[in-house]
CSV table of C-alpha atoms and ligand atoms in Angstrom, one decimal:
chain,number,residue,atom,x,y,z
A,1,MET,CA,10.5,-4.3,-38.7
A,2,SER,CA,9.4,-4.8,-35.1
A,3,GLN,CA,6.3,-2.9,-33.9
A,4,THR,CA,6.4,-0.4,-31.1
A,5,ILE,CA,3.7,-0.6,-28.3
A,6,LEU,CA,2.8,2.3,-26.0
A,7,VAL,CA,2.2,0.7,-22.6
A,8,THR,CA,0.4,3.2,-20.3
A,9,GLY,CA,0.8,2.2,-16.7
A,10,GLY,CA,3.7,0.0,-17.8
A,11,ALA,CA,5.6,0.4,-14.5
A,12,GLY,CA,2.7,-1.2,-12.5
A,13,TYR,CA,2.1,-4.8,-11.5
A,14,ILE,CA,0.5,-6.2,-14.7
A,15,GLY,CA,2.3,-3.7,-16.9
A,16,THR,CA,5.8,-4.7,-16.0
A,17,HIS,CA,5.1,-8.4,-16.6
A,18,THR,CA,3.5,-7.6,-19.9
A,19,CYS,CA,6.5,-5.5,-21.0
A,20,LEU,CA,8.7,-8.5,-20.4
A,21,LYS,CA,6.4,-10.7,-22.6
A,22,LEU,CA,6.4,-7.9,-25.3
A,23,PHE,CA,10.2,-7.9,-25.3
A,24,GLU,CA,10.3,-11.7,-25.5
A,25,ALA,CA,8.1,-11.6,-28.5
A,26,GLY,CA,10.3,-9.0,-30.2
A,27,TYR,CA,8.2,-5.8,-29.7
A,28,GLU,CA,9.6,-2.4,-28.9
A,29,VAL,CA,8.1,-0.8,-25.8
A,30,VAL,CA,7.4,2.8,-24.8
A,31,VAL,CA,6.1,3.1,-21.2
A,32,LEU,CA,4.1,6.1,-20.1
A,33,ASP,CA,3.6,6.2,-16.3
A,34,ASN,CA,3.2,8.9,-13.7
A,35,PHE,CA,4.4,6.5,-10.9
A,36,SER,CA,1.4,7.4,-8.8
A,37,ASN,CA,1.2,3.7,-7.8
A,38,SER,CA,4.6,2.4,-8.8
A,39,SER,CA,8.3,3.0,-8.7
A,40,PRO,CA,10.9,3.6,-11.5
A,41,GLU,CA,12.8,0.8,-9.8
A,42,ALA,CA,10.2,-1.6,-11.3
A,43,LEU,CA,11.3,-0.6,-14.8
A,44,ARG,CA,15.0,-1.0,-13.9
A,45,ARG,CA,14.1,-4.6,-12.8
A,46,VAL,CA,12.4,-5.1,-16.2
A,47,GLU,CA,15.6,-4.0,-17.8
A,48,GLN,CA,17.6,-6.3,-15.6
A,49,ILE,CA,15.5,-9.3,-16.5
A,50,SER,CA,15.2,-8.6,-20.2
A,51,GLY,CA,18.6,-7.1,-20.9
A,52,ARG,CA,16.7,-4.5,-22.9
A,53,ALA,CA,16.5,-0.7,-22.3
A,54,VAL,CA,13.0,0.4,-21.5
A,55,VAL,CA,12.0,3.7,-23.1
A,56,SER,CA,10.0,5.4,-20.4
A,57,VAL,CA,8.2,8.7,-20.2
A,58,GLU,CA,7.2,10.0,-16.8
A,59,GLY,CA,3.8,11.7,-17.1
A,60,ASP,CA,0.0,11.5,-17.0
A,61,ILE,CA,-2.4,10.1,-19.5
A,62,ASN,CA,-4.4,13.3,-18.9
A,63,ASP,CA,-1.6,15.4,-20.2
A,64,ALA,CA,-2.7,15.9,-23.8
A,65,ALA,CA,0.4,17.9,-24.8
A,66,LEU,CA,2.6,15.2,-23.5
A,67,LEU,CA,0.7,12.4,-25.3
A,68,GLU,CA,1.0,14.4,-28.5
A,69,ARG,CA,4.7,14.6,-28.0
A,70,VAL,CA,5.0,10.8,-27.3
A,71,PHE,CA,3.1,10.0,-30.5
A,72,ALA,CA,5.2,12.5,-32.5
A,73,GLU,CA,8.5,11.2,-31.2
A,74,HIS,CA,7.8,7.5,-31.5
A,75,THR,CA,6.1,5.5,-34.3
A,76,ILE,CA,3.5,3.8,-32.1
A,77,ASP,CA,1.7,0.8,-33.7
A,78,ALA,CA,-0.7,0.0,-30.8
A,79,VAL,CA,-1.5,0.9,-27.2
A,80,ILE,CA,-1.9,-1.4,-24.2
A,81,HIS,CA,-3.7,0.8,-21.7
A,82,PHE,CA,-3.1,-0.2,-18.0
A,83,ALA,CA,-2.9,3.2,-16.5
A,84,GLY,CA,-5.7,3.6,-13.9
A,85,LEU,CA,-6.5,3.7,-10.2
A,86,LYS,CA,-7.8,0.5,-8.8
A,87,ALA,CA,-8.6,0.6,-5.1
A,88,VAL,CA,-12.3,0.0,-4.7
A,89,GLY,CA,-12.7,1.6,-1.2
A,90,GLU,CA,-10.7,4.7,-2.2
A,91,SER,CA,-12.9,5.1,-5.3
A,92,VAL,CA,-16.0,5.4,-3.1
A,93,GLN,CA,-14.2,8.1,-1.1
A,94,GLN,CA,-12.8,9.9,-4.1
A,95,PRO,CA,-15.1,9.4,-7.1
A,96,LEU,CA,-14.0,12.5,-8.9
A,97,ARG,CA,-10.4,11.5,-8.8
A,98,TYR,CA,-11.2,8.0,-10.1
A,99,TYR,CA,-13.5,9.2,-12.9
A,100,HIS,CA,-10.9,11.9,-13.9
A,101,ASN,CA,-8.1,9.4,-13.9
A,102,ASN,CA,-9.7,6.4,-15.4
A,103,VAL,CA,-12.4,7.8,-17.7
A,104,THR,CA,-11.2,11.3,-18.7
A,105,GLY,CA,-7.7,9.8,-18.9
A,106,THR,CA,-8.8,7.2,-21.4
A,107,LEU,CA,-10.7,9.9,-23.4
A,108,THR,CA,-7.5,12.0,-23.5
A,109,LEU,CA,-5.5,9.0,-24.6
A,110,CYS,CA,-8.0,8.0,-27.3
A,111,SER,CA,-8.1,11.6,-28.7
A,112,ALA,CA,-4.3,11.5,-29.0
A,113,MET,CA,-4.4,8.1,-30.6
A,114,LYS,CA,-7.0,9.4,-33.1
A,115,ARG,CA,-4.8,12.4,-34.0
A,116,ALA,CA,-1.8,10.1,-34.4
A,117,GLY,CA,-3.7,7.6,-36.6
A,118,VAL,CA,-3.3,4.8,-34.0
A,119,ARG,CA,-6.4,2.6,-33.8
A,120,ASP,CA,-5.3,-0.6,-32.0
A,121,LEU,CA,-6.1,-0.7,-28.3
A,122,VAL,CA,-6.0,-3.3,-25.6
A,123,PHE,CA,-7.8,-2.0,-22.5
A,124,SER,CA,-7.6,-3.3,-18.9
A,125,SER,CA,-11.1,-4.0,-17.8
A,126,SER,CA,-12.1,-6.2,-14.9
A,127,ALA,CA,-14.5,-9.0,-13.9
A,128,THR,CA,-15.9,-6.4,-11.6
A,129,VAL,CA,-18.1,-5.3,-14.5
A,130,TYR,CA,-20.3,-8.4,-13.9
A,131,GLY,CA,-21.3,-7.1,-10.5
A,132,ASP,CA,-22.9,-10.0,-8.6
A,133,PRO,CA,-22.8,-12.4,-11.6
A,134,ALA,CA,-26.1,-13.6,-12.9
A,135,SER,CA,-24.8,-17.1,-13.4
A,136,LEU,CA,-21.5,-19.1,-13.1
A,137,PRO,CA,-19.1,-19.6,-14.7
A,138,VAL,CA,-19.2,-16.0,-15.9
A,139,ARG,CA,-19.7,-15.6,-19.7
A,140,GLU,CA,-18.9,-12.4,-21.6
A,141,GLY,CA,-22.6,-12.0,-22.6
A,142,LEU,CA,-23.9,-11.7,-19.0
A,143,PRO,CA,-25.4,-8.4,-18.0
A,144,THR,CA,-23.0,-5.9,-16.6
A,145,SER,CA,-23.4,-3.6,-13.6
A,146,ALA,CA,-21.3,-1.6,-11.2
A,147,THR,CA,-21.5,-1.2,-7.4
A,148,ASN,CA,-18.7,1.4,-6.9
A,149,PRO,CA,-17.0,4.2,-8.8
A,150,TYR,CA,-14.0,2.0,-9.7
A,151,GLY,CA,-16.2,-0.6,-11.3
A,152,ARG,CA,-18.4,2.1,-13.0
A,153,SER,CA,-15.2,3.7,-14.4
A,154,LYS,CA,-14.4,0.4,-16.1
A,155,LEU,CA,-17.9,0.0,-17.4
A,156,MET,CA,-18.0,3.6,-18.7
A,157,VAL,CA,-14.7,3.1,-20.6
A,158,GLU,CA,-16.0,-0.2,-22.1
A,159,GLU,CA,-19.1,1.7,-23.3
A,160,LEU,CA,-17.3,4.7,-24.6
A,161,LEU,CA,-14.9,2.6,-26.5
A,162,ALA,CA,-17.9,0.7,-28.1
A,163,ASP,CA,-19.2,4.1,-29.2
A,164,VAL,CA,-15.8,5.1,-30.6
A,165,HIS,CA,-15.7,1.9,-32.6
A,166,LYS,CA,-19.3,2.3,-33.8
A,167,ALA,CA,-18.5,5.7,-35.2
A,168,ASP,CA,-15.3,4.6,-36.8
A,169,ALA,CA,-14.9,0.9,-37.5
A,170,THR,CA,-11.2,1.2,-38.1
A,171,TRP,CA,-10.7,1.1,-34.3
A,172,ASN,CA,-9.7,-2.4,-33.1
A,173,VAL,CA,-10.3,-2.8,-29.4
A,174,ALA,CA,-9.9,-5.7,-26.9
A,175,LEU,CA,-11.6,-5.2,-23.6
A,176,LEU,CA,-9.8,-7.6,-21.4
A,177,ARG,CA,-11.8,-8.5,-18.3
A,178,TYR,CA,-9.3,-9.8,-15.8
A,179,PHE,CA,-10.3,-12.1,-12.9
A,180,ASN,CA,-8.0,-12.0,-9.9
A,181,PRO,CA,-4.3,-11.5,-10.9
A,182,VAL,CA,-1.8,-13.0,-8.5
A,183,GLY,CA,1.8,-14.3,-8.6
A,184,ALA,CA,4.9,-12.7,-9.8
A,185,HIS,CA,7.7,-13.2,-12.3
A,186,PRO,CA,9.6,-16.4,-11.5
A,187,SER,CA,12.9,-14.4,-11.0
A,188,GLY,CA,11.4,-12.8,-7.9
A,189,LEU,CA,12.5,-9.4,-9.2
A,190,ILE,CA,9.1,-8.0,-10.1
A,191,GLY,CA,5.8,-8.4,-8.4
A,192,GLU,CA,2.8,-6.7,-6.8
A,193,ASP,CA,3.9,-3.9,-4.5
A,194,PRO,CA,0.9,-2.4,-2.7
A,195,ARG,CA,1.7,1.0,-1.2
A,196,ASP,CA,-0.5,0.7,1.9
A,197,VAL,CA,-2.2,-2.1,3.7
A,198,PRO,CA,-3.2,-4.5,0.9
A,199,ASN,CA,-6.9,-4.7,0.0
A,200,ASN,CA,-6.4,-7.9,-2.0
A,201,LEU,CA,-6.1,-11.3,-0.6
A,202,MET,CA,-2.8,-12.6,-2.0
A,203,PRO,CA,-0.6,-9.7,-1.1
A,204,TYR,CA,-2.1,-9.7,2.4
A,205,ILE,CA,-1.5,-13.4,2.9
A,206,ALA,CA,2.1,-12.9,1.7
A,207,GLN,CA,2.7,-10.1,4.2
A,208,VAL,CA,1.3,-12.3,7.0
A,209,ALA,CA,3.7,-15.1,5.9
A,210,VAL,CA,6.7,-12.8,5.9
A,211,GLY,CA,5.8,-11.5,9.4
A,212,ARG,CA,4.8,-8.0,8.3
A,213,ARG,CA,1.2,-8.5,9.5
A,214,SER,CA,0.0,-10.6,12.4
A,215,HIS,CA,-2.9,-12.3,10.8
A,216,LEU,CA,-5.4,-12.4,7.9
A,217,SER,CA,-9.0,-11.4,8.4
A,218,VAL,CA,-11.2,-13.8,6.4
A,219,PHE,CA,-14.1,-11.7,5.2
A,220,GLY,CA,-17.1,-14.0,5.7
A,221,ALA,CA,-17.4,-17.7,6.3
A,222,ASP,CA,-21.2,-18.0,5.7
A,223,TYR,CA,-21.3,-17.7,1.9
A,224,PRO,CA,-23.1,-20.4,-0.1
A,225,THR,CA,-19.8,-21.9,-1.2
A,226,PRO,CA,-18.2,-25.3,-0.3
A,227,ASP,CA,-16.4,-24.0,2.8
A,228,GLY,CA,-18.4,-20.8,3.4
A,229,THR,CA,-15.6,-18.4,2.2
A,230,GLY,CA,-15.6,-16.4,-1.0
A,231,VAL,CA,-14.6,-18.1,-4.2
A,232,ARG,CA,-12.5,-16.4,-6.9
A,233,ASP,CA,-10.7,-17.2,-10.2
A,234,TYR,CA,-7.0,-16.4,-9.4
A,235,ILE,CA,-4.9,-16.1,-12.5
A,236,HIS,CA,-1.1,-16.0,-12.6
A,237,VAL,CA,0.2,-12.6,-13.8
A,238,MET,CA,2.5,-14.3,-16.3
A,239,ASP,CA,-0.5,-16.0,-17.9
A,240,LEU,CA,-2.3,-12.7,-17.9
A,241,ALA,CA,0.6,-11.0,-19.5
A,242,SER,CA,0.6,-13.7,-22.3
A,243,GLY,CA,-3.1,-13.0,-22.8
A,244,HIS,CA,-2.3,-9.4,-23.7
A,245,LEU,CA,0.1,-10.5,-26.4
A,246,LYS,CA,-2.5,-12.9,-27.8
A,247,ALA,CA,-5.1,-10.1,-27.7
A,248,LEU,CA,-2.8,-7.7,-29.4
A,249,GLN,CA,-2.1,-10.2,-32.2
A,250,TRP,CA,-5.7,-11.0,-32.5
A,251,LEU,CA,-7.0,-7.4,-32.8
A,252,GLN,CA,-4.4,-6.6,-35.5
A,253,SER,CA,-5.6,-9.5,-37.6
A,254,LYS,CA,-9.4,-9.4,-37.0
A,255,PRO,CA,-10.6,-5.8,-36.6
A,256,GLY,CA,-13.5,-5.1,-34.3
A,257,ILE,CA,-14.3,-4.6,-30.6
A,258,LYS,CA,-14.6,-7.5,-28.2
A,259,ALA,CA,-14.9,-8.1,-24.5
A,260,ILE,CA,-12.9,-11.1,-23.4
A,261,ASN,CA,-12.5,-12.8,-20.0
A,262,LEU,CA,-9.0,-13.6,-18.9
A,263,GLY,CA,-9.3,-16.2,-16.1
A,264,THR,CA,-8.5,-19.8,-15.5
A,265,GLY,CA,-12.1,-21.0,-15.2
A,266,LYS,CA,-11.4,-22.5,-11.8
A,267,GLY,CA,-12.6,-21.1,-8.5
A,268,TYR,CA,-10.7,-21.3,-5.2
A,269,SER,CA,-12.0,-20.3,-1.8
A,270,VAL,CA,-10.1,-18.1,0.7
A,271,LEU,CA,-9.3,-21.1,2.8
A,272,ASP,CA,-8.0,-23.0,-0.3
A,273,MET,CA,-5.7,-20.0,-0.9
A,274,ILE,CA,-4.4,-20.0,2.7
A,275,LYS,CA,-3.6,-23.7,2.5
A,276,ALA,CA,-1.9,-23.4,-0.9
A,277,PHE,CA,0.2,-20.5,0.4
A,278,GLU,CA,1.2,-22.4,3.6
A,279,LYS,CA,2.3,-25.3,1.4
A,280,ALA,CA,4.4,-23.0,-0.9
A,281,SER,CA,6.0,-20.9,1.9
A,282,GLY,CA,6.3,-23.5,4.7
A,283,LYS,CA,4.8,-20.8,7.0
A,284,ARG,CA,1.6,-20.9,9.0
A,285,ILE,CA,-0.9,-18.2,8.0
A,286,ALA,CA,-2.7,-17.1,11.1
A,287,TYR,CA,-6.3,-16.0,10.3
A,288,GLN,CA,-9.6,-15.0,11.9
A,289,LEU,CA,-13.0,-15.4,10.5
A,290,VAL,CA,-14.7,-12.0,10.5
A,291,GLU,CA,-17.8,-10.3,9.0
A,292,ARG,CA,-18.3,-10.2,5.2
A,293,ARG,CA,-16.7,-7.2,3.5
A,294,PRO,CA,-19.4,-5.0,2.1
A,295,GLY,CA,-19.7,-5.2,-1.7
A,296,ASP,CA,-18.1,-8.7,-1.9
A,297,VAL,CA,-19.9,-11.5,-3.9
A,298,ALA,CA,-19.9,-15.1,-2.9
A,299,SER,CA,-18.4,-16.6,-6.1
A,300,CYS,CA,-16.9,-15.3,-9.3
A,301,TYR,CA,-15.0,-17.4,-11.8
A,302,ALA,CA,-14.6,-17.2,-15.6
A,303,ASP,CA,-15.9,-19.1,-18.5
A,304,ALA,CA,-12.6,-18.9,-20.3
A,305,GLN,CA,-13.8,-20.5,-23.6
A,306,LEU,CA,-13.9,-17.3,-25.7
A,307,ALA,CA,-10.2,-16.5,-25.0
A,308,ALA,CA,-9.3,-20.1,-25.9
A,309,SER,CA,-11.3,-20.2,-29.2
A,310,MET,CA,-10.7,-16.6,-30.3
A,311,LEU,CA,-7.2,-15.8,-29.0
A,312,GLY,CA,-5.8,-19.3,-28.8
A,313,TRP,CA,-4.9,-18.5,-25.1
A,314,ARG,CA,-5.4,-20.6,-22.0
A,315,ALA,CA,-4.0,-20.0,-18.5
A,316,GLU,CA,-1.2,-22.6,-17.9
A,317,LEU,CA,0.0,-21.9,-14.4
A,318,GLY,CA,-1.7,-23.4,-11.4
A,319,LEU,CA,-2.1,-22.5,-7.7
A,320,ASP,CA,1.3,-23.9,-6.8
A,321,ALA,CA,3.1,-21.6,-9.2
A,322,MET,CA,0.9,-18.6,-8.1
A,323,CYS,CA,1.8,-19.1,-4.5
A,324,THR,CA,5.5,-20.1,-5.0
A,325,ASP,CA,6.1,-17.1,-7.2
A,326,SER,CA,4.3,-14.6,-4.9
A,327,TRP,CA,6.3,-16.0,-2.0
A,328,ARG,CA,9.6,-15.7,-3.8
A,329,TRP,CA,8.9,-12.0,-4.7
A,330,GLN,CA,7.8,-11.3,-1.1
A,331,VAL,CA,10.9,-12.9,0.5
A,332,TYR,CA,13.3,-11.2,-1.9
A,333,ASN,CA,11.5,-7.9,-1.4
A,334,PRO,CA,9.9,-7.8,2.0
A,335,ASN,CA,9.2,-4.1,1.6
A,336,GLY,CA,8.5,-4.1,-2.1
A,337,TYR,CA,10.7,-2.0,-4.4
A,338,ASP,CA,11.8,0.3,-1.4
A,339,THR,CA,14.3,-2.3,-0.2
A,340,ASP,CA,16.4,-2.1,-3.3
A,341,ASN,CA,19.3,-0.1,-2.0
A,342,GLU,CA,19.5,-1.5,1.5
A,343,GLU,CA,22.0,-4.2,1.1
B,1,LIG,P1,-1.0,-0.8,-10.8
B,1,LIG,O1,-1.5,0.2,-9.9
B,1,LIG,O2,0.2,-1.7,-10.3
B,1,LIG,O3,-0.6,-0.2,-12.2
B,1,LIG,C1,-1.2,0.9,-12.8
B,1,LIG,C2,-0.1,1.8,-13.3
B,1,LIG,O4,-0.7,3.0,-13.8
B,1,LIG,C3,0.8,2.3,-12.1
B,1,LIG,O5,2.1,2.2,-12.4
B,1,LIG,C4,0.4,3.8,-12.0
B,1,LIG,O6,1.5,4.6,-11.5
B,1,LIG,C5,0.0,4.1,-13.4
B,1,LIG,N1,-1.0,5.2,-13.5
B,1,LIG,C6,-2.2,5.4,-12.8
B,1,LIG,N2,-2.8,6.5,-13.2
B,1,LIG,C7,-2.0,7.0,-14.2
B,1,LIG,C8,-2.2,8.2,-15.0
B,1,LIG,N3,-3.2,9.0,-14.9
B,1,LIG,N4,-1.2,8.4,-15.9
B,1,LIG,C9,-0.1,7.6,-16.0
B,1,LIG,N5,0.0,6.5,-15.3
B,1,LIG,C10,-0.9,6.2,-14.4
B,1,LIG,O7,-2.2,-1.7,-11.2
B,1,LIG,P2,-2.3,-3.1,-11.9
B,1,LIG,O8,-2.7,-4.1,-11.0
B,1,LIG,O9,-1.1,-3.4,-12.7
B,1,LIG,O10,-3.5,-2.9,-12.9
B,1,LIG,C11,-3.4,-2.4,-14.2
B,1,LIG,C12,-4.8,-2.1,-14.8
B,1,LIG,O11,-5.5,-3.3,-14.7
B,1,LIG,C13,-5.6,-1.1,-14.1
B,1,LIG,O12,-6.3,-0.3,-15.0
B,1,LIG,C14,-6.5,-1.9,-13.2
B,1,LIG,O13,-7.7,-1.2,-12.9
B,1,LIG,C15,-6.8,-3.1,-14.1
B,1,LIG,N6,-7.2,-4.3,-13.3
B,1,LIG,C16,-6.4,-4.7,-12.3
B,1,LIG,C17,-6.7,-5.8,-11.5
B,1,LIG,C18,-5.9,-6.3,-10.4
B,1,LIG,O14,-6.4,-7.0,-9.5
B,1,LIG,N7,-4.6,-6.0,-10.3
B,1,LIG,C19,-7.9,-6.5,-11.8
B,1,LIG,C20,-8.7,-6.0,-12.9
B,1,LIG,C21,-8.3,-4.9,-13.6
B,2,LIG,C1,-11.4,-6.9,-5.6
B,2,LIG,C2,-12.3,-5.8,-6.0
B,2,LIG,C3,-12.5,-5.8,-7.4
B,2,LIG,C4,-11.2,-5.8,-8.2
B,2,LIG,C5,-10.4,-6.9,-7.7
B,2,LIG,C6,-9.0,-7.0,-8.3
B,2,LIG,C7,-13.7,-5.3,-4.0
B,2,LIG,C8,-15.1,-5.4,-3.4
B,2,LIG,N1,-13.5,-5.9,-5.2
B,2,LIG,O1,-12.0,-8.1,-5.9
B,2,LIG,O2,-13.3,-4.7,-7.9
B,2,LIG,O3,-11.4,-5.9,-9.6
B,2,LIG,O4,-10.2,-6.8,-6.3
B,2,LIG,O5,-8.2,-5.9,-7.9
B,2,LIG,O6,-12.8,-4.8,-3.4
B,2,LIG,N2,-10.4,-11.5,1.3
B,2,LIG,C9,-10.3,-11.8,2.6
B,2,LIG,N3,-9.5,-11.1,3.4
B,2,LIG,C10,-8.7,-10.1,2.9
B,2,LIG,C11,-8.8,-9.7,1.5
B,2,LIG,C12,-9.7,-10.5,0.8
B,2,LIG,O7,-11.0,-12.7,3.1
B,2,LIG,O8,-8.0,-9.4,3.7
B,2,LIG,C13,-11.4,-12.3,0.5
B,2,LIG,C14,-12.5,-11.5,-0.2
B,2,LIG,O9,-13.6,-11.5,0.6
B,2,LIG,C15,-12.7,-12.3,-1.5
B,2,LIG,C16,-11.3,-12.9,-1.8
B,2,LIG,O10,-10.6,-12.8,-0.6
B,2,LIG,O11,-13.5,-13.4,-1.2
B,2,LIG,C17,-10.6,-12.1,-2.8
B,2,LIG,O12,-10.5,-10.7,-2.5
B,2,LIG,P1,-9.7,-9.6,-3.3
B,2,LIG,O13,-8.3,-10.1,-3.5
B,2,LIG,O14,-9.9,-8.3,-2.6
B,2,LIG,O15,-10.4,-9.6,-4.7
B,2,LIG,P2,-12.0,-9.4,-5.1
B,2,LIG,O16,-12.8,-9.1,-3.9
B,2,LIG,O17,-12.4,-10.5,-6.0
């Protein structure tokens, strides 16, 4: 019989793509999302692509009574936990909201899992837990640190989950440290839909290309990198979604808790990204070199060996696919999911 996975935050950017991969692999899915940073339309698109009905519950991971009901009404085998707030700048302004949502929310979820006897958990962590990486490429054993409440919330959850596992070794937990997710489903029907001015590079470039913004500000051209701009490990969201499936299968066969990088192992600069996007879109991306953004590091890219050897997972899609798929999503949905009913 097929397994049922509770996907918190399943209406979000990475969650929707992962739901599709879960359906493809024969899993049943229950999405729990409060739509604080997403739209129910995203789940309708998942249904359109997959031809499957998405069981979705609108609500908050901090609602213990609701979680109890979800676990009572569905036989959940494992949880993939995406629900969280992710804007670094906002987390500095609103630390209590971020800790409540990301940390208390995870505690509430784990308590409900414990009561329901569910012990298999995949958690969305981030490469941000490496702070300014002590060495490159970034290996999982490097020291961790946080420079803002968002990053600290991820570190806190990693640590609290380690304690939960220490106290009860029947918990099986994958702490997936994502590098920089970009791209979209090749259909162009789902993708990243930032609510305000994008903070992240790729959605900003895409909005410049489509004419929604005049130009990109390149934050810093004096880093100790080949062209002076920041270097990151951009990973296609479809590869990232596959990584979740592999992690789920791994933790169900080999109990324990493990932090695992999900990245490509390759670093690209901001100027590399602009060039690649220009090639994919045929549009010129106007940009200005400006001051560094506070809190940014010069370079960050993964050592992706552990995921390869332990999960049998490797990123397969390159920069071309990342840019082409982001562009297709942007062109089909210039205002994100809001455009749906306009034609
Ligand atoms: P997203 O905002 O698109 O998705 C998160 C989803 O969680 C949204 O649908 C939102 O409505 C929902 N949500 C938030 N708080 C909730 C709550 N209390 N209860 C129920 N639902 C809630 O973000 P994403 O890019 O898909 O990221 C998913 C996870 O991965 C997040 O935890 C994020 O911190 C982490 N992550 C993301 C990135 C990235 O660059 N996108 C990088 C590293 C880690
Ligand atoms: C940011 C977050 C990080 C989070 C990650 C994924 C900060 C300081 N860090 O990482 O915690 O895990 O997103 O959500 O916000 N850039 C520009 N112009 C722009 C936007 C970005 O030049 O308008 C540059 C940045 O300086 C960086 C690169 O592009 O060199 C990537 O930036 P971004 O997409 O924001 O990701 P990170 O900074 O890696």
